[in-house]
PDB file of C-alpha atoms and ligand atoms in Angstrom:
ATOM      1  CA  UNK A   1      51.958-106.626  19.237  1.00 74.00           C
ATOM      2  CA  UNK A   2      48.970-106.605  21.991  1.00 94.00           C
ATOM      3  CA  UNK A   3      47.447-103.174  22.376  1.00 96.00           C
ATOM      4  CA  UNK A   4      48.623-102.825  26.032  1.00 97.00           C
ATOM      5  CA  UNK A   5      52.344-103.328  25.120  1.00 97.00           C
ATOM      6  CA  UNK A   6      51.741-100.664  22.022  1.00 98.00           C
ATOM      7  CA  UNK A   7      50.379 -98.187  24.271  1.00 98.00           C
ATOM      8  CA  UNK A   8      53.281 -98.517  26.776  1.00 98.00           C
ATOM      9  CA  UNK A   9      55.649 -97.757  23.568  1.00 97.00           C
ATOM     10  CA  UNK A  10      53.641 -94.414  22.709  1.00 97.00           C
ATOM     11  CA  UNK A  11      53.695 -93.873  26.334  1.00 98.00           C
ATOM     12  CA  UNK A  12      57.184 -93.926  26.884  1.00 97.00           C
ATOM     13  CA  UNK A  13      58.463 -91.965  23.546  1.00 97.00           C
ATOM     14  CA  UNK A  14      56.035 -89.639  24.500  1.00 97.00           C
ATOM     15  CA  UNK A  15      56.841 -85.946  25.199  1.00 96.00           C
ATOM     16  CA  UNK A  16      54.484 -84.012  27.266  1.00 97.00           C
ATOM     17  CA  UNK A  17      51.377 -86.721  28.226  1.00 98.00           C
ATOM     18  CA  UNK A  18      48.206 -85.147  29.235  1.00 98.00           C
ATOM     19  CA  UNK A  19      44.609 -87.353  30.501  1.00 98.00           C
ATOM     20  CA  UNK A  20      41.289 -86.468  29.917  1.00 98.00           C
ATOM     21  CA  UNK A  21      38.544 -88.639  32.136  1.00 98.00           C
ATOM     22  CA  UNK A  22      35.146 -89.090  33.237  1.00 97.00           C
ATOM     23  CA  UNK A  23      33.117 -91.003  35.598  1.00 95.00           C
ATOM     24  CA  UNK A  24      34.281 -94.345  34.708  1.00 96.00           C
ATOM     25  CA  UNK A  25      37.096 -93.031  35.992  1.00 98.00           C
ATOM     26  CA  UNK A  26      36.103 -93.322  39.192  1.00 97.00           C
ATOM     27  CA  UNK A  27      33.474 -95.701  38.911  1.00 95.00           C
ATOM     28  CA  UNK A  28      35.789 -98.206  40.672  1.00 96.00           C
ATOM     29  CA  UNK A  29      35.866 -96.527  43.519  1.00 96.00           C
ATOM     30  CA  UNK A  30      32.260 -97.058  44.155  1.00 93.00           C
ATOM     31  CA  UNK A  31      31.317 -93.112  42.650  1.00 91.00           C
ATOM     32  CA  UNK A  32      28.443 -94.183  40.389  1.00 81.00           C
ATOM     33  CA  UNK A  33      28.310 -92.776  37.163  1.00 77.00           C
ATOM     34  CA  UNK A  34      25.691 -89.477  36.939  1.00 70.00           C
ATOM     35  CA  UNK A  35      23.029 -91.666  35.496  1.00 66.00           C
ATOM     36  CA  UNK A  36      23.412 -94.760  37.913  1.00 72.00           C
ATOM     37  CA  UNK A  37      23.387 -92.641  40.803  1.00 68.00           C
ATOM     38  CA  UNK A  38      19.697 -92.124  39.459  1.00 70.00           C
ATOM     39  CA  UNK A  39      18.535 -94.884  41.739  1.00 72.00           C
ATOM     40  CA  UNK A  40      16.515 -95.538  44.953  1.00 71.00           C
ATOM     41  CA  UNK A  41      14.683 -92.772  46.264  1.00 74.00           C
ATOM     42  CA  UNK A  42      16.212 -90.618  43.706  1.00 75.00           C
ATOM     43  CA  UNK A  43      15.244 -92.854  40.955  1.00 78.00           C
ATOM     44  CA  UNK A  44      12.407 -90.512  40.763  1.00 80.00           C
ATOM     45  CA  UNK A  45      13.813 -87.247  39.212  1.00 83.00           C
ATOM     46  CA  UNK A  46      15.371 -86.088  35.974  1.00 83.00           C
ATOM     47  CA  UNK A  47      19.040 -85.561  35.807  1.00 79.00           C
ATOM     48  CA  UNK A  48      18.035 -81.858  34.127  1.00 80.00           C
ATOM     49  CA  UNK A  49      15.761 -81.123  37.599  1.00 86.00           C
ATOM     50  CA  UNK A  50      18.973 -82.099  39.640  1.00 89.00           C
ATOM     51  CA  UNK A  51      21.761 -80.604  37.910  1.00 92.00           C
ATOM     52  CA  UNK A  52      20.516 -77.349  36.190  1.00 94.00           C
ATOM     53  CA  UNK A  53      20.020 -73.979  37.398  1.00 96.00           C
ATOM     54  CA  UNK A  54      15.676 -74.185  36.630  1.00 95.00           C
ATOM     55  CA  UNK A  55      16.028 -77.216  39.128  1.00 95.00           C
ATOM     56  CA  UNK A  56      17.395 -75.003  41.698  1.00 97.00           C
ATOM     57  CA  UNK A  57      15.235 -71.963  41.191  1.00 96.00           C
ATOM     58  CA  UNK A  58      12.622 -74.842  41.536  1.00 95.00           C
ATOM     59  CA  UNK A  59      13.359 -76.742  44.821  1.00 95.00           C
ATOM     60  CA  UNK A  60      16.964 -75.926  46.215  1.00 97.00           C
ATOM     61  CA  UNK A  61      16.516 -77.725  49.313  1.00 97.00           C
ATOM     62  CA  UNK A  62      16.049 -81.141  46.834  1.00 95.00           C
ATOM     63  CA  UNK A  63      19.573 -80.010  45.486  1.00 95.00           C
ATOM     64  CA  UNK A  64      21.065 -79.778  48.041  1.00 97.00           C
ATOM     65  CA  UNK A  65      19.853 -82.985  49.644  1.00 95.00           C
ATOM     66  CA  UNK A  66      21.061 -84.895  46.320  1.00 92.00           C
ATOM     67  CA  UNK A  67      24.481 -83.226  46.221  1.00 95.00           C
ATOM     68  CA  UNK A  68      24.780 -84.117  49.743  1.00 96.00           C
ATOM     69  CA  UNK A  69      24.160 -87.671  49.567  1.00 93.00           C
ATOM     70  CA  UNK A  70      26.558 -88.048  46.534  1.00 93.00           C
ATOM     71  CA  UNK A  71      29.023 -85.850  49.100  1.00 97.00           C
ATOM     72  CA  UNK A  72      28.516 -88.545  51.417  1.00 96.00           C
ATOM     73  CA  UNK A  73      29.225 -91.357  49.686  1.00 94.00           C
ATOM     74  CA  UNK A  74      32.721 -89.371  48.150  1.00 96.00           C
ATOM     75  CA  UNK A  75      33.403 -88.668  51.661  1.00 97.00           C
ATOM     76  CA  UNK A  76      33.537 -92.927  52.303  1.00 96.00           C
ATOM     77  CA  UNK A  77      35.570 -93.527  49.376  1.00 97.00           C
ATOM     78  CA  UNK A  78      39.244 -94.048  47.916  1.00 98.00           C
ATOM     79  CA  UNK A  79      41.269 -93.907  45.006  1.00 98.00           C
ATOM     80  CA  UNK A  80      41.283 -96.822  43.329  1.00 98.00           C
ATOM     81  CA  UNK A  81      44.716 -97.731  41.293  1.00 98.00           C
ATOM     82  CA  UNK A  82      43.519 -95.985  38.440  1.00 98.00           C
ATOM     83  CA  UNK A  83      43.753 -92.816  40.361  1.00 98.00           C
ATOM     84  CA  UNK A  84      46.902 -93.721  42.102  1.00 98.00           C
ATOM     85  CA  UNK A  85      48.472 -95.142  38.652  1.00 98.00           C
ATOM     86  CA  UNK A  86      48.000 -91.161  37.129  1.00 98.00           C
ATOM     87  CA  UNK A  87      49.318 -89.657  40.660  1.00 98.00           C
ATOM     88  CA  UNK A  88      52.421 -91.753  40.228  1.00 98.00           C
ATOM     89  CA  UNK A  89      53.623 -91.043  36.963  1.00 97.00           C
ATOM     90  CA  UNK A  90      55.127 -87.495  37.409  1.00 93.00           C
ATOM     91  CA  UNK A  91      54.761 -85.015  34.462  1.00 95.00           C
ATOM     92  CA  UNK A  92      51.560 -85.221  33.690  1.00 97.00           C
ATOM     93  CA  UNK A  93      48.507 -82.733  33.201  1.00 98.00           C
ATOM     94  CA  UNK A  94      44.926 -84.029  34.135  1.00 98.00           C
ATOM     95  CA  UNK A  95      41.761 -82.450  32.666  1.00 98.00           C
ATOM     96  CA  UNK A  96      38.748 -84.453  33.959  1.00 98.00           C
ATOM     97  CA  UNK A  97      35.273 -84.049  33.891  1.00 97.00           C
ATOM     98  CA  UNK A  98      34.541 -85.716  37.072  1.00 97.00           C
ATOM     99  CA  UNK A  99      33.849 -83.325  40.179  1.00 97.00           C
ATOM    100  CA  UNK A 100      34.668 -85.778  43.025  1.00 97.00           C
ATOM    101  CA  UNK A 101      39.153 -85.002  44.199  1.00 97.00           C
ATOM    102  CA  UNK A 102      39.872 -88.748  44.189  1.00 98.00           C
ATOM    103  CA  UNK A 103      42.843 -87.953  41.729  1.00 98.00           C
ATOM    104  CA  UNK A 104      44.008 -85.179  44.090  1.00 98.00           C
ATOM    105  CA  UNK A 105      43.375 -87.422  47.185  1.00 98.00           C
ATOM    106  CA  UNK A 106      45.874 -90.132  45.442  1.00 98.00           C
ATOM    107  CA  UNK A 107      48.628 -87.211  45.044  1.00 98.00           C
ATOM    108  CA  UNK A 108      47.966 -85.961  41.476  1.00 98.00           C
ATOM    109  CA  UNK A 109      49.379 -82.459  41.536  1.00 95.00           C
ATOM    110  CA  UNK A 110      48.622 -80.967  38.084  1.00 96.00           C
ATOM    111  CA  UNK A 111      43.756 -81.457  38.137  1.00 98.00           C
ATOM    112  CA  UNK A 112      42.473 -79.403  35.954  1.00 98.00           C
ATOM    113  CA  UNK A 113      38.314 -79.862  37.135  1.00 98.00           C
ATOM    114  CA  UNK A 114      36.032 -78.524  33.603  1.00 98.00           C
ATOM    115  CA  UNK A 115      32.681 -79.259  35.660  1.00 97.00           C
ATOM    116  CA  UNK A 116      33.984 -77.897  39.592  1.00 97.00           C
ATOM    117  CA  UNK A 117      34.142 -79.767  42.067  1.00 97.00           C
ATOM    118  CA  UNK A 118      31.792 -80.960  44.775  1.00 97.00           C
ATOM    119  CA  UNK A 119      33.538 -80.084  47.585  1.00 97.00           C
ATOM    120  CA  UNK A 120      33.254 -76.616  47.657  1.00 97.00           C
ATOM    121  CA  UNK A 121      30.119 -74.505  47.527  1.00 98.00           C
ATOM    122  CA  UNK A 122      30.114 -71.091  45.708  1.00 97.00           C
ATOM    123  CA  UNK A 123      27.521 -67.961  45.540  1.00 98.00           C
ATOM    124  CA  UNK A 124      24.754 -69.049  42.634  1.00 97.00           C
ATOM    125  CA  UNK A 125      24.679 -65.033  42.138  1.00 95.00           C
ATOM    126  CA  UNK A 126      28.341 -65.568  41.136  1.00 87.00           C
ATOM    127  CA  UNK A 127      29.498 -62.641  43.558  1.00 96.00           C
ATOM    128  CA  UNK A 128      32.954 -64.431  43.485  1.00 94.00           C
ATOM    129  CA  UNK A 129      32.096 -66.177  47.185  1.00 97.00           C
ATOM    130  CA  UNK A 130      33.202 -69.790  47.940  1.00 97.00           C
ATOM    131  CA  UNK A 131      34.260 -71.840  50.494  1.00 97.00           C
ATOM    132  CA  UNK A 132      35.085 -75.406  50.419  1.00 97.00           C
ATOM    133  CA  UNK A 133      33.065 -77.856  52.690  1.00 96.00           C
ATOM    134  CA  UNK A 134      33.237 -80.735  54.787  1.00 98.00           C
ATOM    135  CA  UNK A 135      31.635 -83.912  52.543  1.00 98.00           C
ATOM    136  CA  UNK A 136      31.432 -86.149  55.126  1.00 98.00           C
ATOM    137  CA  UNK A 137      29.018 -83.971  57.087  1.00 98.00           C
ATOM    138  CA  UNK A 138      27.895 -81.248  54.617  1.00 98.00           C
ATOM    139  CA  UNK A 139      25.742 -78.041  55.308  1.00 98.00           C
ATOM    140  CA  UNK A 140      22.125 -77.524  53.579  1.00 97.00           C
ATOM    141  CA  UNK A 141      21.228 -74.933  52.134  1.00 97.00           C
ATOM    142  CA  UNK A 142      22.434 -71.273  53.902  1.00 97.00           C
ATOM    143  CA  UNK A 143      22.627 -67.823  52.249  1.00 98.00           C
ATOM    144  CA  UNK A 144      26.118 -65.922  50.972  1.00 98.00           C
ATOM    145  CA  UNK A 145      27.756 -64.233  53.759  1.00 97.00           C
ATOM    146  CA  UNK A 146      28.771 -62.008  51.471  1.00 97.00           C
ATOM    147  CA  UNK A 147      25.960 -60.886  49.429  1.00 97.00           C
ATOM    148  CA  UNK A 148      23.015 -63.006  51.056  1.00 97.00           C
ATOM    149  CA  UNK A 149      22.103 -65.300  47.647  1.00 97.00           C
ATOM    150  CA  UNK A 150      22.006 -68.568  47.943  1.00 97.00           C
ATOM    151  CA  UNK A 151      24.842 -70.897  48.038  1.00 98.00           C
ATOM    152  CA  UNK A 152      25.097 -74.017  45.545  1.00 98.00           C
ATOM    153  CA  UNK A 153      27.649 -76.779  44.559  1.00 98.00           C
ATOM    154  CA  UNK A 154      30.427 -75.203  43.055  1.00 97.00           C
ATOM    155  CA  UNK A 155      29.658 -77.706  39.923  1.00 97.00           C
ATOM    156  CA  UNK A 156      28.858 -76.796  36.314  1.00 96.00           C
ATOM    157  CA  UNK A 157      25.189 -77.673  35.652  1.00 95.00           C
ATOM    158  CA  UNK A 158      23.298 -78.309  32.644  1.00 91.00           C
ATOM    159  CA  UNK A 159      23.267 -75.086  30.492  1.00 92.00           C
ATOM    160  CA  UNK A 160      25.895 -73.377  32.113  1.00 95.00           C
ATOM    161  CA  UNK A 161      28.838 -72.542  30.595  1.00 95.00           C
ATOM    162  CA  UNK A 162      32.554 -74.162  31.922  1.00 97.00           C
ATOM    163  CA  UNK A 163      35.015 -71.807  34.033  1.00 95.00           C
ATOM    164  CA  UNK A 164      36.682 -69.755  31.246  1.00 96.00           C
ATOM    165  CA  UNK A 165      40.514 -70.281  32.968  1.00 97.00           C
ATOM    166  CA  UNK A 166      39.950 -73.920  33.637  1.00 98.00           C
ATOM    167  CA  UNK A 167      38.574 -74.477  30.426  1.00 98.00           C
ATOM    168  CA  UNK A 168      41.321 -72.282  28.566  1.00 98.00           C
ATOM    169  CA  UNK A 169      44.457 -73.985  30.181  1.00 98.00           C
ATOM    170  CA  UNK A 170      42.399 -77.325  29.172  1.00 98.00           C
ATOM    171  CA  UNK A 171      42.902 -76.389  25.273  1.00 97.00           C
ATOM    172  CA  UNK A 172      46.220 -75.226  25.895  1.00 97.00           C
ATOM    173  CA  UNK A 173      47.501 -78.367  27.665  1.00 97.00           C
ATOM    174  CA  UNK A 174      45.945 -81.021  24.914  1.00 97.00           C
ATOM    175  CA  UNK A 175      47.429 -78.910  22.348  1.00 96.00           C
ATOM    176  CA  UNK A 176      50.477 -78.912  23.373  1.00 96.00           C
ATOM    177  CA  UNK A 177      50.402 -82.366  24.107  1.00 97.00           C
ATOM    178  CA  UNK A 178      51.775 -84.623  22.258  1.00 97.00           C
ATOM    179  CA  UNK A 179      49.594 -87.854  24.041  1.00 98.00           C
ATOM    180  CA  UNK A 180      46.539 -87.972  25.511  1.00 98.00           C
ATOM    181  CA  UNK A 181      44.881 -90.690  26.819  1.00 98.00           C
ATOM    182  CA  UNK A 182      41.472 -90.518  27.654  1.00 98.00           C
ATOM    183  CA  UNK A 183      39.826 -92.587  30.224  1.00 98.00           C
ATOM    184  CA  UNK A 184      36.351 -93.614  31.261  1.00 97.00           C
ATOM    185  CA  UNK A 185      34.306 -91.305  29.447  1.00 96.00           C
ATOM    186  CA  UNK A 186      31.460 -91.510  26.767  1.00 94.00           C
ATOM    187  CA  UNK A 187      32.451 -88.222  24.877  1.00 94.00           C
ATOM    188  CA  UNK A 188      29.704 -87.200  24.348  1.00 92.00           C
ATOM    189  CA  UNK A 189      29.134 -84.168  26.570  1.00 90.00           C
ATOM    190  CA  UNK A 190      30.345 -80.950  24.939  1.00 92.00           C
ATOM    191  CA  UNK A 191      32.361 -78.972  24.976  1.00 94.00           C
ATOM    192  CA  UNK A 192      34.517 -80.797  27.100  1.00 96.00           C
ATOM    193  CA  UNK A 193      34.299 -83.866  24.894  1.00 96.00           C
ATOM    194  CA  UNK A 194      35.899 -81.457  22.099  1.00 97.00           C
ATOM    195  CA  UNK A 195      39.117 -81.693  23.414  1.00 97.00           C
ATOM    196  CA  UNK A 196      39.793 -85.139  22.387  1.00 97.00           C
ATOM    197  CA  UNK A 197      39.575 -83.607  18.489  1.00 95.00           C
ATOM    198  CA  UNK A 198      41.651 -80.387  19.506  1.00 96.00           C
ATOM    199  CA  UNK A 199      44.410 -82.568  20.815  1.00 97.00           C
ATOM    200  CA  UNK A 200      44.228 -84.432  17.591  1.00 95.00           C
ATOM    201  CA  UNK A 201      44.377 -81.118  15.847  1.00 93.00           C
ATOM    202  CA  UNK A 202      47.357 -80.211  17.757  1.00 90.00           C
ATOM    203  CA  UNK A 203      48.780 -83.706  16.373  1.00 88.00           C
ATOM    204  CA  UNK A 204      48.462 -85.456  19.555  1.00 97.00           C
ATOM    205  CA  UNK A 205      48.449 -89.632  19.569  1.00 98.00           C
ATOM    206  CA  UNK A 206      44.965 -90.133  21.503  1.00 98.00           C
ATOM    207  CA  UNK A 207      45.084 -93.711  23.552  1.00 98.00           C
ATOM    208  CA  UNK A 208      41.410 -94.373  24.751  1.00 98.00           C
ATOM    209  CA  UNK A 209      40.506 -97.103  27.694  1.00 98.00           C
ATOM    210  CA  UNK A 210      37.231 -97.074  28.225  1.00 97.00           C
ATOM    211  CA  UNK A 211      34.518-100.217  29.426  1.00 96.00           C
ATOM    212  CA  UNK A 212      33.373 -99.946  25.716  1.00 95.00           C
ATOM    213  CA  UNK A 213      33.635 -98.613  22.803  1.00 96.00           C
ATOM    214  CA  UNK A 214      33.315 -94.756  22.169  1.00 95.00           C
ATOM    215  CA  UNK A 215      32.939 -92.856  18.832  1.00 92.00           C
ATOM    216  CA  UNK A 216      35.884 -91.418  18.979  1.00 91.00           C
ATOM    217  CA  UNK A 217      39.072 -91.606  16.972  1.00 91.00           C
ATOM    218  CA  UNK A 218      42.242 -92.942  18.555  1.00 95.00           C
ATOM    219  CA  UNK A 219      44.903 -94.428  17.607  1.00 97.00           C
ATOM    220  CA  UNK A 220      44.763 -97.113  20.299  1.00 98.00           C
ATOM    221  CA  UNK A 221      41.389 -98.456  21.935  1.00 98.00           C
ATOM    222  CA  UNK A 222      42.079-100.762  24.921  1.00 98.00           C
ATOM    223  CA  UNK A 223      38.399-102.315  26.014  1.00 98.00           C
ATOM    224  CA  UNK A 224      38.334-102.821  29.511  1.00 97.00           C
ATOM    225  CA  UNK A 225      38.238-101.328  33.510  1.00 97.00           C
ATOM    226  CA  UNK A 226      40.049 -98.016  34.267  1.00 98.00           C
ATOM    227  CA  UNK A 227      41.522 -99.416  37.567  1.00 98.00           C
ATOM    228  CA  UNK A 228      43.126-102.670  35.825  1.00 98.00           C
ATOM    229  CA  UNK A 229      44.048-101.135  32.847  1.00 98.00           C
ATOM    230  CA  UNK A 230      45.701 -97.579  33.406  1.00 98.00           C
ATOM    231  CA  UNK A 231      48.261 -99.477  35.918  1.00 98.00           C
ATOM    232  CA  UNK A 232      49.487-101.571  33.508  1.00 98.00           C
ATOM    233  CA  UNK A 233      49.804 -98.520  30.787  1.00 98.00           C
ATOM    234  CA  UNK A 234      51.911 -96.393  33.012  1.00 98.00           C
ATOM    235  CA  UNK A 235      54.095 -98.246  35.660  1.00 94.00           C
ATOM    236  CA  UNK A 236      57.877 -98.141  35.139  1.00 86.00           C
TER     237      UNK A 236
HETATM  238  N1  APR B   1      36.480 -98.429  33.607  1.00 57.30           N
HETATM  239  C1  APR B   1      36.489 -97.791  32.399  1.00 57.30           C
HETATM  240  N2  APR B   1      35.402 -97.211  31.854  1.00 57.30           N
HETATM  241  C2  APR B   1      34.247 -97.293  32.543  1.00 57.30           C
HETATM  242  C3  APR B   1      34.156 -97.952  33.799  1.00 57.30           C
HETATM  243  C4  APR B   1      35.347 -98.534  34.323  1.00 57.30           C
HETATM  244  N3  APR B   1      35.351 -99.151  35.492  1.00 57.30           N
HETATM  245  N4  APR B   1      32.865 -97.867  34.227  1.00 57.30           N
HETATM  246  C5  APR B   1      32.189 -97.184  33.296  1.00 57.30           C
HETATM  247  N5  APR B   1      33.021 -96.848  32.265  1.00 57.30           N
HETATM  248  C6  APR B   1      32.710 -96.079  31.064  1.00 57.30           C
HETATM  249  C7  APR B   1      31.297 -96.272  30.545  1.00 57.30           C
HETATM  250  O1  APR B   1      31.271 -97.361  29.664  1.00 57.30           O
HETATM  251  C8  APR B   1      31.030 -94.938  29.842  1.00 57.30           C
HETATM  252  O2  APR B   1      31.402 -95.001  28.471  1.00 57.30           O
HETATM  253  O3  APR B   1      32.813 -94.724  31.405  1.00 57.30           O
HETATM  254  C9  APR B   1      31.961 -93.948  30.557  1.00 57.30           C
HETATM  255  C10 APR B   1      31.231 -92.958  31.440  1.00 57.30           C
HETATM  256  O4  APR B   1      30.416 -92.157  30.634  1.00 57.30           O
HETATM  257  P1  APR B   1      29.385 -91.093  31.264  1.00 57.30           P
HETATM  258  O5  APR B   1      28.578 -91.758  32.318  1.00 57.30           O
HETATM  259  O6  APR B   1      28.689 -90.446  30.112  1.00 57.30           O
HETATM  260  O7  APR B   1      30.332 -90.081  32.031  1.00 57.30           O
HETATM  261  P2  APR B   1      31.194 -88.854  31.494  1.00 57.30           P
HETATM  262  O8  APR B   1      31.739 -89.128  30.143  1.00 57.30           O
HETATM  263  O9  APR B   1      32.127 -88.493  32.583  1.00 57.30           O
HETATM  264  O10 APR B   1      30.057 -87.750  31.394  1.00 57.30           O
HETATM  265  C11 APR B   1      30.425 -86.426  31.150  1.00 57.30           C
HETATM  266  O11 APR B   1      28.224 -85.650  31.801  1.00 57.30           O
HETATM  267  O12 APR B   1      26.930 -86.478  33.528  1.00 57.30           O
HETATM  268  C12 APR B   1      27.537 -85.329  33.009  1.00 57.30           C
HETATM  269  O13 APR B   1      28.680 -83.473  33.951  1.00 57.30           O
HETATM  270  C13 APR B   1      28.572 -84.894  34.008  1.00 57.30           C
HETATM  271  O14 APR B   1      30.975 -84.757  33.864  1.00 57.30           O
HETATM  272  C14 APR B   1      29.866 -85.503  33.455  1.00 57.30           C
HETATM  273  C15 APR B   1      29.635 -85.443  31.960  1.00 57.30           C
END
């Protein structure tokens, strides 16, 4: 049996189905992955000056600029049938990694986001401000209006920790799933990569599709793109 048609039979007998992805993901819809978007004039800098709290301290105005332009380029793009393949299926739970809405945008209702998202901004001093922002024609860099800090990318950089909620109804939905397939991602950023083991823990059948291999341990490994394999997994 080819591991497509396998996967559809775990899919179907399948209980309560939850997804974990990352940028390859979305890579199909023209989002490059962290590291490619390291190219042109931003070719330059050091994903750790970019995405990390020292960077910002540093040069905010460069942040900004950089979140902007990846803003920008979310702002001109669509869900590709990856996306729209997850949306579809009713019933499941999404935890992804990736901070752009494209699985919202296709009509995914359950997201949970473990690194924010980029289209809202939020006070760096954490007073609890944040307001969500227009990507196709985003602001630079302004003060709080509530308690006159600076405002940043309501993302999780380098060295911070993950929101404690999002990350808590994370463990609880793998665990109590009793699938998860995991899409376009490397696993190997923690902790959010952990909860590919704590789903296995919690006796979960783990279905992988990735553009190559990861370390990880699944049951089924399908080698190939997000957007022309995920359709094919979970139509009717
Ligand atoms: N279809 C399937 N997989 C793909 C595709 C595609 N079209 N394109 C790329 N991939 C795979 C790559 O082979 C790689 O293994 O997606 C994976 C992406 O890995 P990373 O770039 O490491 O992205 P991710 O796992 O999401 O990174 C996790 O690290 O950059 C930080 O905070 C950022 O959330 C991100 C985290």
């Amino acid at each position: 049996m080819g591991a497509i048609t396998s996967a559809r039979e775990l899919i179907s007998s399948a209980r309560r189905i939850a997804t974990f992805s990352g940028a390859g993901l979305s890579a199909e819809s023209g989002i490059p992955t962290f590291r490619d978007a390291l190219t042109g004039h931003w070719a330059r800098y050091d994903p750790a000056e970019l995405a990390s709290p020292e960077g910002f301290a540093r040069n905010p105005e460069l942040i900004i600029e950089w979140y902007n332009d990846r803003r920008r380029t979310l702002a001109s793009s669509t869900p590709n049938a990856a996306h729209q393949a997850m949306a579809d299926r009713t019933g499941l739970l999404h935890v992804t990694q990736n901070v752009d809405h494209l699985l919202e945008r296709a009509g995914a209702e359950q997201v949970l986001h473990l690194h924010g998202r980029i289209d809202s901004d939020r006070c760096h001093r954490s007073c609890g401000y944040s307001e969500s922002i227009d990507i196709s024609d985003p602001p630079g860099l302004r003060p709080c209006p509530q308690c006159g800090a600076q405002l940043r990318p309501a993302v999780v950089w380098f060295g911070e920790p993950l929101p404690e909620e999002v990350w808590n109804s994370s463990v609880e939905a793998v665990e109590a799933a009793d699938l998860l397939i995991v899409i376009g991602t490397s696993g190997v950023v923690f902790p959010a990569a952990g909860l590919i083991d704590q789903a296995r823990r919690g006796s979960a059948a783990v279905i992988v599709v990735n553009a190559e291999p990861i370390r990880t341990i699944s049951d089924i490994t399908i080698i190939g793109s997000a957007a022309e394999i995920v359709p094919q997994l979970l139509s009717a």
